[in-house]
Amino acid sequence: MAGERNWASMWVAALLLVGGVGSVLGNEDDCAVELYDKIFHPSLAQTNTPYALVEFFASWLPECQQFKPHYERVACLFNDPTGIHEGEVYVTMVNCALESNKGLCERFDIQSYPTLYWGPPRVFASGDGGFKQTLGLESVAGATVSSAESLLEWINTRIKKKYSLNDVRPGTPNTETEISKQEFSEELGIWEIPGMLHDVEEATAYAFSYMLDEKMLRSSSHSSFLDFLHLLEMHHPSHRCRIGSAKLLQDSTKWWPASQFQPTNALRKQQLCGPGIPRRFWKACDGKGRGYSCGLWLLLHSLTVRVQEFEATFAKLAIEAFVDDFYKCDHCRDHFRNATTRSQASSQISKRDLVLWLWRIHNMITEVVASEEHKTEGNSSKLWPAENDCPACRDKTSSLTFDWDEEAVYYYLMDFYGPSPQNPGNGMKVRSAYDSRPVAPYWAAVGIAVVGSGFACATYYYLRTFSLRSKYLLT
């Protein structure tokens, strides 16, 4: 089962294989958490499990592809929120075929694939692989545990348990029909609105072409490009865009070697979200001055509500770098820069911080644009969420002034841009105790995207058009 390490040939040989890039190209119910270098340490530092298992694999290697379903079957016993042994072992994986993971895999001195490491999460999180033997990390070649049964037996001997692959939590559905009813659908919430997912895909495709524009390239562009692709791969609301991002990451060293300032023409010809996208027209974001800005805001907000807790800092850095390096509208980029200071990697934030950070930035830009267009200040009618959509989000001190209830705003945005609370997907858990929170009408979904676009006529168009659509959607 071993594949000897040969970095140069490995990067060139990376192919677009189905199932090759973690859970994105595999089944939707994959349970192992795929990590990459920039989130490896925070992920393991924040887990509360006593043990962690990390598989270092190469997605192009047939042996790793054959081992994947066995590894995932065991992972579901421990990682799945409905798994009977959740909370005992944190099961993760690192794809050494990705350029962004090359340094991580070298630090752990991975000589063959797959190689598994076992130990306390705090040991993984406290440093690099060089200290693994002295601090209690244990490695095992994949050939030793080549089946789900043998891997679970290997784990059982270390945690002194007798778990079985057939273990299920009482009340867990055990028929295909029952399970299929619980499967996550990406077209929930605002994504049920015709054209909403269309416009996010459209904005993503345009963003991809802008990132590769020669006029936008600078010394930081390569790193910013890969980081944003990682974010899209894991959390884009469109499945086809996640698949496209994963495939590009896998072949990134062939299309844009780190030693080259510019990407190859072959990369520029790729279609991130699949054939025929961009379609070159907008639906929900249609209207003069809207389009890309509207779709991009929808995309960024949907990304922030989908990240996991340990990814929040990375996601903020990736979004800041994307806007700073690739946003073609100089005026819009200046607004964003003026509203925030580019973060340092050492400044750790929570997922809640991330969601509210982008919301604050958007409202700050909204106020600036409103002031520029209408020469007015303090116009709260354009701030998001609107009072009628979320009364609980505003603590009114008078008829003219109010303070935001950020706890209410956070859960409102989680419901608004994220998957259904009943079927969160990607392990995301929405606080069910907050069931009394108000639910916005779906037609308001692009309100925040519109007010930040910088065009008064767009706002008027939105209010008129989506008021009409709401009557249709809500009847």
CSV table of C-alpha atoms in Angstrom, one decimal:
chain,number,residue,atom,x,y,z
A,1,MET,CA,0.0,0.0,0.0
A,2,ALA,CA,3.0,2.3,0.2
A,3,GLY,CA,3.8,4.9,-2.4
A,4,GLU,CA,7.3,6.1,-2.1
A,5,ARG,CA,7.6,9.9,-1.8
A,6,ASN,CA,8.9,11.7,-4.9
A,7,TRP,CA,7.7,15.2,-4.6
A,8,ALA,CA,8.5,16.4,-8.1
A,9,SER,CA,6.8,13.6,-9.9
A,10,MET,CA,3.9,13.5,-7.4
A,11,TRP,CA,2.9,17.1,-8.1
A,12,VAL,CA,3.1,16.6,-11.9
A,13,ALA,CA,1.2,13.3,-11.7
A,14,ALA,CA,-1.7,14.7,-9.7
A,15,LEU,CA,-4.8,13.9,-11.8
A,16,LEU,CA,-8.4,15.0,-11.7
A,17,LEU,CA,-9.7,11.8,-10.0
A,18,VAL,CA,-13.1,11.5,-8.6
A,19,GLY,CA,-12.8,11.0,-4.9
A,20,GLY,CA,-9.3,12.5,-5.0
A,21,VAL,CA,-9.6,15.6,-2.9
A,22,GLY,CA,-11.1,14.8,0.4
A,23,SER,CA,-14.8,14.8,1.1
A,24,VAL,CA,-15.6,17.2,-1.7
A,25,LEU,CA,-15.1,14.7,-4.5
A,26,GLY,CA,-16.3,11.8,-2.4
A,27,ASN,CA,-19.6,11.0,-0.9
A,28,GLU,CA,-21.7,13.8,0.7
A,29,ASP,CA,-21.7,11.9,4.1
A,30,ASP,CA,-17.9,11.6,4.4
A,31,CYS,CA,-17.0,12.0,8.1
A,32,ALA,CA,-13.3,12.5,8.3
A,33,VAL,CA,-12.3,16.2,8.6
A,34,GLU,CA,-9.9,17.2,5.9
A,35,LEU,CA,-7.2,19.6,7.2
A,36,TYR,CA,-4.7,21.7,5.4
A,37,ASP,CA,-1.6,23.4,6.7
A,38,LYS,CA,-3.1,26.7,7.8
A,39,ILE,CA,-5.9,25.2,9.8
A,40,PHE,CA,-4.0,22.1,11.0
A,41,HIS,CA,-2.9,23.4,14.4
A,42,PRO,CA,-6.1,25.5,15.3
A,43,SER,CA,-8.3,22.5,14.4
A,44,LEU,CA,-6.4,20.1,16.7
A,45,ALA,CA,-6.0,22.7,19.4
A,46,GLN,CA,-9.7,23.3,19.7
A,47,THR,CA,-11.0,19.7,19.7
A,48,ASN,CA,-12.0,18.3,23.1
A,49,THR,CA,-11.4,14.7,22.2
A,50,PRO,CA,-8.7,12.8,24.1
A,51,TYR,CA,-7.3,11.3,20.9
A,52,ALA,CA,-6.8,12.3,17.3
A,53,LEU,CA,-6.1,10.2,14.2
A,54,VAL,CA,-4.5,11.9,11.2
A,55,GLU,CA,-4.2,10.2,7.8
A,56,PHE,CA,-1.6,11.6,5.5
A,57,PHE,CA,-2.5,10.5,2.0
A,58,ALA,CA,-2.0,11.3,-1.7
A,59,SER,CA,-5.2,11.6,-3.6
A,60,TRP,CA,-3.8,10.5,-6.9
A,61,LEU,CA,-2.5,7.1,-5.5
A,62,PRO,CA,-4.9,4.1,-6.1
A,63,GLU,CA,-4.0,2.6,-2.7
A,64,CYS,CA,-5.2,5.8,-1.0
A,65,GLN,CA,-8.4,5.8,-3.0
A,66,GLN,CA,-9.1,2.2,-2.1
A,67,PHE,CA,-8.4,2.9,1.6
A,68,LYS,CA,-10.7,6.0,1.7
A,69,PRO,CA,-14.1,4.3,2.2
A,70,HIS,CA,-12.6,2.1,5.0
A,71,TYR,CA,-11.2,5.2,6.7
A,72,GLU,CA,-14.5,7.1,6.3
A,73,ARG,CA,-16.5,4.2,7.7
A,74,VAL,CA,-14.5,4.3,10.9
A,75,ALA,CA,-14.5,8.1,11.0
A,76,CYS,CA,-18.3,8.2,11.0
A,77,LEU,CA,-18.3,6.2,14.3
A,78,PHE,CA,-16.4,9.1,15.9
A,79,ASN,CA,-17.0,12.3,14.0
A,80,ASP,CA,-20.6,12.2,12.8
A,81,PRO,CA,-22.9,14.2,15.1
A,82,THR,CA,-25.2,11.1,15.3
A,83,GLY,CA,-22.3,8.7,15.7
A,84,ILE,CA,-22.5,6.6,18.8
A,85,HIS,CA,-18.8,7.2,19.8
A,86,GLU,CA,-18.7,10.9,19.0
A,87,GLY,CA,-16.2,12.9,21.1
A,88,GLU,CA,-13.7,10.1,21.7
A,89,VAL,CA,-11.5,10.3,18.6
A,90,TYR,CA,-11.0,13.2,16.2
A,91,VAL,CA,-10.5,11.6,12.8
A,92,THR,CA,-8.8,13.8,10.2
A,93,MET,CA,-7.0,13.6,7.0
A,94,VAL,CA,-4.3,15.6,5.1
A,95,ASN,CA,-3.9,15.4,1.3
A,96,CYS,CA,-0.2,15.6,0.6
A,97,ALA,CA,-0.9,16.0,-3.1
A,98,LEU,CA,-1.8,19.6,-2.5
A,99,GLU,CA,0.9,22.2,-2.8
A,100,SER,CA,-0.4,24.0,0.3
A,101,ASN,CA,0.2,20.9,2.4
A,102,LYS,CA,3.7,20.1,1.1
A,103,GLY,CA,5.4,21.7,4.1
A,104,LEU,CA,3.1,20.0,6.6
A,105,CYS,CA,3.7,16.5,5.1
A,106,GLU,CA,7.5,17.1,5.1
A,107,ARG,CA,7.5,18.2,8.7
A,108,PHE,CA,5.9,14.9,9.6
A,109,ASP,CA,8.4,13.1,7.5
A,110,ILE,CA,5.8,11.2,5.5
A,111,GLN,CA,7.6,8.5,3.5
A,112,SER,CA,4.7,6.4,2.2
A,113,TYR,CA,1.0,6.8,1.6
A,114,PRO,CA,-1.2,6.4,3.4
A,115,THR,CA,0.5,7.0,6.8
A,116,LEU,CA,-1.6,7.4,9.9
A,117,TYR,CA,-0.6,9.3,13.1
A,118,TRP,CA,-2.2,8.8,16.5
A,119,GLY,CA,-1.9,10.7,19.7
A,120,PRO,CA,-3.4,13.5,21.9
A,121,PRO,CA,-4.6,16.5,19.9
A,122,ARG,CA,-2.6,18.9,22.0
A,123,VAL,CA,0.6,17.2,20.9
A,124,PHE,CA,-0.3,17.6,17.2
A,125,ALA,CA,-1.3,21.2,17.9
A,126,SER,CA,1.8,22.2,19.9
A,127,GLY,CA,4.4,21.9,17.2
A,128,ASP,CA,5.6,20.0,14.2
A,129,GLY,CA,6.2,16.3,13.5
A,130,GLY,CA,9.9,16.4,14.5
A,131,PHE,CA,9.0,15.8,18.1
A,132,LYS,CA,6.5,13.0,17.5
A,133,GLN,CA,8.5,10.2,19.1
A,134,THR,CA,9.4,12.1,22.3
A,135,LEU,CA,5.9,13.4,23.0
A,136,GLY,CA,3.9,10.3,22.3
A,137,LEU,CA,2.7,10.4,18.7
A,138,GLU,CA,2.5,7.0,17.1
A,139,SER,CA,2.5,6.3,13.4
A,140,VAL,CA,1.3,3.3,11.4
A,141,ALA,CA,1.5,2.4,7.7
A,142,GLY,CA,-1.8,2.1,5.9
A,143,ALA,CA,-0.9,-1.4,4.9
A,144,THR,CA,-1.1,-2.5,8.5
A,145,VAL,CA,-4.7,-1.3,8.9
A,146,SER,CA,-6.0,-1.6,5.3
A,147,SER,CA,-9.6,-2.4,6.2
A,148,ALA,CA,-12.2,-0.7,8.4
A,149,GLU,CA,-12.2,-3.7,10.6
A,150,SER,CA,-8.5,-3.8,11.2
A,151,LEU,CA,-8.3,0.0,11.7
A,152,LEU,CA,-11.1,-0.1,14.3
A,153,GLU,CA,-9.4,-3.0,16.0
A,154,TRP,CA,-6.1,-1.0,16.1
A,155,ILE,CA,-7.9,2.0,17.6
A,156,ASN,CA,-9.7,-0.3,20.2
A,157,THR,CA,-6.4,-1.5,21.5
A,158,ARG,CA,-5.3,2.1,22.2
A,159,ILE,CA,-8.5,3.3,23.9
A,160,LYS,CA,-9.2,-0.1,25.6
A,161,LYS,CA,-12.6,-0.5,24.1
A,162,LYS,CA,-14.5,-3.1,22.0
A,163,TYR,CA,-16.3,-1.0,19.5
A,164,SER,CA,-17.8,-2.5,16.4
A,165,LEU,CA,-18.5,-1.1,13.0
A,166,ASN,CA,-22.2,-2.1,13.5
A,167,ASP,CA,-22.5,0.1,16.6
A,168,VAL,CA,-25.4,2.7,16.2
A,169,ARG,CA,-26.9,5.2,18.5
A,170,PRO,CA,-30.4,4.3,19.7
A,171,GLY,CA,-33.0,5.8,17.5
A,172,THR,CA,-30.6,6.2,14.5
A,173,PRO,CA,-32.5,5.6,11.2
A,174,ASN,CA,-31.4,2.2,9.8
A,175,THR,CA,-33.2,2.1,6.4
A,176,GLU,CA,-32.1,3.8,3.2
A,177,THR,CA,-35.5,5.5,3.0
A,178,GLU,CA,-35.3,7.1,6.4
A,179,ILE,CA,-31.7,8.2,5.8
A,180,SER,CA,-32.5,9.7,2.5
A,181,LYS,CA,-35.1,11.9,4.1
A,182,GLN,CA,-32.4,13.4,6.3
A,183,GLU,CA,-29.9,14.1,3.6
A,184,PHE,CA,-28.8,17.7,3.3
A,185,SER,CA,-29.9,19.7,0.3
A,186,GLU,CA,-27.9,22.8,-0.6
A,187,GLU,CA,-31.0,24.5,-2.0
A,188,LEU,CA,-32.6,25.4,1.4
A,189,GLY,CA,-33.4,28.8,3.0
A,190,ILE,CA,-32.6,31.6,0.6
A,191,TRP,CA,-31.2,29.1,-1.8
A,192,GLU,CA,-34.8,28.1,-2.6
A,193,ILE,CA,-35.3,31.4,-4.4
A,194,PRO,CA,-35.0,30.9,-8.1
A,195,GLY,CA,-31.8,32.4,-9.4
A,196,MET,CA,-30.0,32.8,-6.0
A,197,LEU,CA,-27.6,29.9,-6.4
A,198,HIS,CA,-27.3,30.9,-10.1
A,199,ASP,CA,-26.0,34.3,-9.1
A,200,VAL,CA,-23.5,33.0,-6.5
A,201,GLU,CA,-22.1,30.6,-9.1
A,202,GLU,CA,-22.0,33.5,-11.6
A,203,ALA,CA,-20.1,35.7,-9.2
A,204,THR,CA,-17.7,32.9,-8.3
A,205,ALA,CA,-16.9,32.3,-12.0
A,206,TYR,CA,-16.2,36.0,-12.6
A,207,ALA,CA,-14.1,36.2,-9.4
A,208,PHE,CA,-12.0,33.3,-10.7
A,209,SER,CA,-11.3,35.1,-14.0
A,210,TYR,CA,-10.4,38.3,-12.1
A,211,MET,CA,-8.0,36.5,-9.8
A,212,LEU,CA,-6.0,35.4,-12.9
A,213,ASP,CA,-6.0,38.7,-14.6
A,214,GLU,CA,-2.5,39.8,-15.3
A,215,LYS,CA,-3.3,43.4,-14.2
A,216,MET,CA,-4.3,42.1,-10.7
A,217,LEU,CA,-1.2,39.9,-10.1
A,218,ARG,CA,1.3,40.8,-7.3
A,219,SER,CA,3.8,38.9,-5.1
A,220,SER,CA,1.0,37.8,-2.7
A,221,SER,CA,-1.4,36.7,-5.4
A,222,HIS,CA,-0.3,33.0,-5.5
A,223,SER,CA,-0.9,32.5,-1.8
A,224,SER,CA,-4.2,34.5,-1.8
A,225,PHE,CA,-5.4,32.5,-4.8
A,226,LEU,CA,-4.8,29.1,-3.1
A,227,ASP,CA,-6.3,30.2,0.2
A,228,PHE,CA,-9.5,31.4,-1.4
A,229,LEU,CA,-9.8,28.2,-3.4
A,230,HIS,CA,-9.5,26.2,-0.1
A,231,LEU,CA,-12.4,28.3,1.3
A,232,LEU,CA,-14.5,27.7,-1.8
A,233,GLU,CA,-13.6,24.0,-1.8
A,234,MET,CA,-14.9,23.4,1.7
A,235,HIS,CA,-17.8,25.8,2.0
A,236,HIS,CA,-19.2,27.1,-1.3
A,237,PRO,CA,-23.0,26.7,-1.3
A,238,SER,CA,-22.8,25.2,-4.8
A,239,HIS,CA,-21.7,21.6,-5.1
A,240,ARG,CA,-20.3,22.0,-8.6
A,241,CYS,CA,-18.2,25.0,-7.4
A,242,ARG,CA,-16.8,22.9,-4.5
A,243,ILE,CA,-15.9,20.2,-6.9
A,244,GLY,CA,-14.2,22.6,-9.3
A,245,SER,CA,-12.2,24.2,-6.6
A,246,ALA,CA,-11.0,20.9,-5.3
A,247,LYS,CA,-9.9,19.8,-8.8
A,248,LEU,CA,-8.0,23.1,-9.3
A,249,LEU,CA,-6.3,22.7,-5.9
A,250,GLN,CA,-5.2,19.2,-6.8
A,251,ASP,CA,-3.6,20.3,-10.0
A,252,SER,CA,-2.5,23.7,-8.9
A,253,THR,CA,1.3,23.1,-9.0
A,254,LYS,CA,1.0,22.1,-12.7
A,255,TRP,CA,-1.1,25.2,-13.6
A,256,TRP,CA,0.5,27.7,-11.3
A,257,PRO,CA,3.9,26.6,-9.9
A,258,ALA,CA,4.9,28.6,-6.8
A,259,SER,CA,8.2,29.6,-8.6
A,260,GLN,CA,6.2,31.4,-11.3
A,261,PHE,CA,4.8,34.9,-10.9
A,262,GLN,CA,1.9,34.2,-13.3
A,263,PRO,CA,-0.3,31.2,-13.8
A,264,THR,CA,-0.3,29.2,-17.0
A,265,ASN,CA,-2.8,29.9,-19.8
A,266,ALA,CA,-4.2,26.4,-19.1
A,267,LEU,CA,-5.4,27.5,-15.7
A,268,ARG,CA,-7.1,30.6,-17.2
A,269,LYS,CA,-9.1,28.3,-19.4
A,270,GLN,CA,-10.5,26.3,-16.6
A,271,GLN,CA,-14.2,26.7,-15.6
A,272,LEU,CA,-14.3,26.7,-11.8
A,273,CYS,CA,-18.0,26.0,-11.5
A,274,GLY,CA,-18.3,23.7,-14.5
A,275,PRO,CA,-19.0,24.1,-18.3
A,276,GLY,CA,-21.1,27.0,-19.4
A,277,ILE,CA,-20.5,29.1,-16.2
A,278,PRO,CA,-20.4,32.1,-16.2
A,279,ARG,CA,-23.7,32.2,-18.2
A,280,ARG,CA,-23.2,36.0,-18.5
A,281,PHE,CA,-26.6,37.1,-17.1
A,282,TRP,CA,-28.0,37.6,-13.7
A,283,LYS,CA,-31.3,36.6,-12.1
A,284,ALA,CA,-31.8,37.7,-8.5
A,285,CYS,CA,-29.0,40.2,-8.8
A,286,ASP,CA,-30.1,41.6,-12.1
A,287,GLY,CA,-30.3,45.4,-12.4
A,288,LYS,CA,-28.1,48.3,-13.3
A,289,GLY,CA,-25.0,48.5,-11.2
A,290,ARG,CA,-25.7,45.3,-9.3
A,291,GLY,CA,-24.6,42.0,-10.8
A,292,TYR,CA,-21.2,41.0,-9.6
A,293,SER,CA,-21.1,43.1,-6.4
A,294,CYS,CA,-24.5,41.7,-5.4
A,295,GLY,CA,-23.5,38.1,-6.1
A,296,LEU,CA,-20.1,38.5,-4.4
A,297,TRP,CA,-21.6,39.7,-1.2
A,298,LEU,CA,-24.0,36.8,-1.2
A,299,LEU,CA,-21.0,34.4,-1.7
A,300,LEU,CA,-18.9,36.0,1.1
A,301,HIS,CA,-21.7,35.9,3.6
A,302,SER,CA,-22.6,32.3,2.8
A,303,LEU,CA,-19.0,31.3,3.3
A,304,THR,CA,-18.7,32.9,6.7
A,305,VAL,CA,-21.7,31.0,8.1
A,306,ARG,CA,-20.5,27.7,6.8
A,307,VAL,CA,-16.9,27.6,8.2
A,308,GLN,CA,-16.2,25.5,11.3
A,309,GLU,CA,-14.9,27.2,14.5
A,310,PHE,CA,-11.3,26.4,13.9
A,311,GLU,CA,-11.4,27.8,10.4
A,312,ALA,CA,-12.7,31.3,11.3
A,313,THR,CA,-9.3,33.0,11.5
A,314,PHE,CA,-8.1,31.4,8.2
A,315,ALA,CA,-11.4,32.4,6.5
A,316,LYS,CA,-11.1,36.0,7.6
A,317,LEU,CA,-7.5,36.2,6.3
A,318,ALA,CA,-8.6,34.6,3.0
A,319,ILE,CA,-11.5,37.0,2.5
A,320,GLU,CA,-9.3,40.0,3.3
A,321,ALA,CA,-6.6,38.8,0.9
A,322,PHE,CA,-9.1,38.2,-1.8
A,323,VAL,CA,-10.6,41.6,-1.6
A,324,ASP,CA,-7.2,43.3,-1.3
A,325,ASP,CA,-5.5,41.4,-4.1
A,326,PHE,CA,-8.3,40.6,-6.6
A,327,TYR,CA,-11.3,43.0,-6.3
A,328,LYS,CA,-11.2,44.9,-9.6
A,329,CYS,CA,-13.3,47.8,-8.5
A,330,ASP,CA,-10.8,50.2,-6.9
A,331,HIS,CA,-13.5,52.3,-5.3
A,332,CYS,CA,-15.2,49.3,-3.8
A,333,ARG,CA,-11.9,47.9,-2.6
A,334,ASP,CA,-11.0,51.2,-1.0
A,335,HIS,CA,-14.3,51.1,0.9
A,336,PHE,CA,-13.5,47.6,2.2
A,337,ARG,CA,-9.9,48.6,3.2
A,338,ASN,CA,-11.1,51.7,5.0
A,339,ALA,CA,-13.6,49.6,7.0
A,340,THR,CA,-11.1,47.0,8.3
A,341,THR,CA,-7.5,46.5,9.1
A,342,ARG,CA,-6.0,43.4,7.4
A,343,SER,CA,-5.6,40.8,10.1
A,344,GLN,CA,-2.5,39.1,11.4
A,345,ALA,CA,-2.4,35.4,11.4
A,346,SER,CA,-1.7,35.4,15.2
A,347,SER,CA,-5.1,37.1,15.9
A,348,GLN,CA,-7.4,34.2,16.6
A,349,ILE,CA,-11.2,34.8,16.2
A,350,SER,CA,-14.3,32.7,16.6
A,351,LYS,CA,-16.8,31.8,14.0
A,352,ARG,CA,-19.2,34.3,15.6
A,353,ASP,CA,-16.6,37.0,15.3
A,354,LEU,CA,-16.2,36.2,11.6
A,355,VAL,CA,-19.9,36.3,10.8
A,356,LEU,CA,-20.4,39.6,12.6
A,357,TRP,CA,-17.2,41.0,11.3
A,358,LEU,CA,-18.3,40.7,7.7
A,359,TRP,CA,-21.8,42.0,8.6
A,360,ARG,CA,-20.3,45.1,10.3
A,361,ILE,CA,-18.1,45.7,7.3
A,362,HIS,CA,-21.0,45.5,5.0
A,363,ASN,CA,-23.1,47.9,7.0
A,364,MET,CA,-20.2,50.3,7.3
A,365,ILE,CA,-19.8,50.3,3.5
A,366,THR,CA,-23.5,50.8,3.2
A,367,GLU,CA,-23.4,53.9,5.4
A,368,VAL,CA,-20.4,55.3,3.4
A,369,VAL,CA,-22.2,54.7,0.1
A,370,ALA,CA,-25.4,56.2,1.3
A,371,SER,CA,-23.6,59.3,2.6
A,372,GLU,CA,-21.8,59.7,-0.7
A,373,GLU,CA,-24.9,59.3,-2.8
A,374,HIS,CA,-27.4,61.1,-0.7
A,375,LYS,CA,-25.2,63.4,1.3
A,376,THR,CA,-26.9,62.1,4.5
A,377,GLU,CA,-25.6,60.5,7.6
A,378,GLY,CA,-27.1,58.2,10.1
A,379,ASN,CA,-29.6,56.7,7.7
A,380,SER,CA,-30.5,53.5,9.5
A,381,SER,CA,-33.2,52.5,7.1
A,382,LYS,CA,-30.6,50.9,4.8
A,383,LEU,CA,-28.8,49.0,7.5
A,384,TRP,CA,-29.2,45.2,7.6
A,385,PRO,CA,-31.2,43.5,8.9
A,386,ALA,CA,-34.1,45.8,8.4
A,387,GLU,CA,-36.3,46.4,11.5
A,388,ASN,CA,-39.3,44.7,9.9
A,389,ASP,CA,-37.2,41.6,9.0
A,390,CYS,CA,-35.6,41.2,12.4
A,391,PRO,CA,-37.2,43.3,15.2
A,392,ALA,CA,-35.2,41.3,17.8
A,393,CYS,CA,-31.9,42.5,16.2
A,394,ARG,CA,-32.4,46.1,17.3
A,395,ASP,CA,-32.5,47.3,20.9
A,396,LYS,CA,-34.2,50.6,20.3
A,397,THR,CA,-33.4,53.4,22.8
A,398,SER,CA,-35.7,55.8,21.1
A,399,SER,CA,-37.7,56.2,17.9
A,400,LEU,CA,-34.6,57.4,16.1
A,401,THR,CA,-31.7,55.6,17.7
A,402,PHE,CA,-31.0,51.9,18.5
A,403,ASP,CA,-28.2,49.5,19.4
A,404,TRP,CA,-27.7,46.2,17.7
A,405,ASP,CA,-28.4,43.0,19.6
A,406,GLU,CA,-25.5,41.1,18.0
A,407,GLU,CA,-26.5,37.8,19.4
A,408,ALA,CA,-29.8,38.0,17.6
A,409,VAL,CA,-28.0,39.3,14.5
A,410,TYR,CA,-25.6,36.3,14.5
A,411,TYR,CA,-28.3,33.7,14.6
A,412,TYR,CA,-30.4,35.6,12.1
A,413,LEU,CA,-27.5,35.5,9.6
A,414,MET,CA,-26.8,31.9,10.4
A,415,ASP,CA,-30.3,31.0,9.4
A,416,PHE,CA,-30.4,33.5,6.5
A,417,TYR,CA,-27.3,32.5,4.6
A,418,GLY,CA,-26.7,29.0,5.9
A,419,PRO,CA,-28.2,25.6,5.4
A,420,SER,CA,-31.4,24.6,7.2
A,421,PRO,CA,-31.0,24.3,11.0
A,422,GLN,CA,-32.6,20.9,10.8
A,423,ASN,CA,-30.0,19.7,8.2
A,424,PRO,CA,-27.0,21.9,8.7
A,425,GLY,CA,-24.5,19.9,6.7
A,426,ASN,CA,-20.7,19.9,7.1
A,427,GLY,CA,-21.1,19.3,10.8
A,428,MET,CA,-22.4,22.8,11.4
A,429,LYS,CA,-24.7,23.0,14.4
A,430,VAL,CA,-27.2,25.9,14.7
A,431,ARG,CA,-28.4,26.6,18.2
A,432,SER,CA,-31.9,25.1,18.4
A,433,ALA,CA,-32.8,26.9,21.6
A,434,TYR,CA,-33.0,30.1,19.6
A,435,ASP,CA,-36.2,29.0,18.0
A,436,SER,CA,-38.0,32.2,18.8
A,437,ARG,CA,-35.8,34.2,16.5
A,438,PRO,CA,-37.6,36.0,13.6
A,439,VAL,CA,-37.4,34.6,10.1
A,440,ALA,CA,-36.9,37.0,7.3
A,441,PRO,CA,-38.9,36.8,4.1
A,442,TYR,CA,-36.9,35.2,1.4
A,443,TRP,CA,-37.2,38.1,-0.9
A,444,ALA,CA,-35.0,40.2,1.4
A,445,ALA,CA,-32.1,37.8,0.9
A,446,VAL,CA,-30.2,40.1,-1.4
A,447,GLY,CA,-30.9,43.3,0.5
A,448,ILE,CA,-27.5,43.4,2.1
A,449,ALA,CA,-25.9,42.7,-1.2
A,450,VAL,CA,-27.7,45.5,-2.9
A,451,VAL,CA,-27.1,48.2,-0.3
A,452,GLY,CA,-23.3,47.6,-0.4
A,453,SER,CA,-23.1,47.8,-4.2
A,454,GLY,CA,-22.7,51.6,-4.4
A,455,PHE,CA,-25.6,52.4,-6.7
A,456,ALA,CA,-28.8,54.2,-5.6
A,457,CYS,CA,-30.7,52.9,-8.7
A,458,ALA,CA,-29.9,49.4,-7.7
A,459,THR,CA,-31.5,49.9,-4.3
A,460,TYR,CA,-34.6,51.3,-6.0
A,461,TYR,CA,-34.7,48.4,-8.4
A,462,TYR,CA,-34.4,45.9,-5.6
A,463,LEU,CA,-37.1,47.4,-3.5
A,464,ARG,CA,-39.5,47.4,-6.4
A,465,THR,CA,-38.7,44.1,-7.9
A,466,PHE,CA,-38.3,42.0,-4.8
A,467,SER,CA,-41.4,43.4,-3.2
A,468,LEU,CA,-43.3,42.0,-6.1
A,469,ARG,CA,-41.5,38.7,-5.9
A,470,SER,CA,-42.2,38.4,-2.2
A,471,LYS,CA,-45.9,38.5,-2.8
A,472,TYR,CA,-45.5,35.6,-5.1
A,473,LEU,CA,-43.1,33.6,-2.9
A,474,LEU,CA,-45.0,34.0,0.3
A,475,THR,CA,-48.5,33.3,-1.0
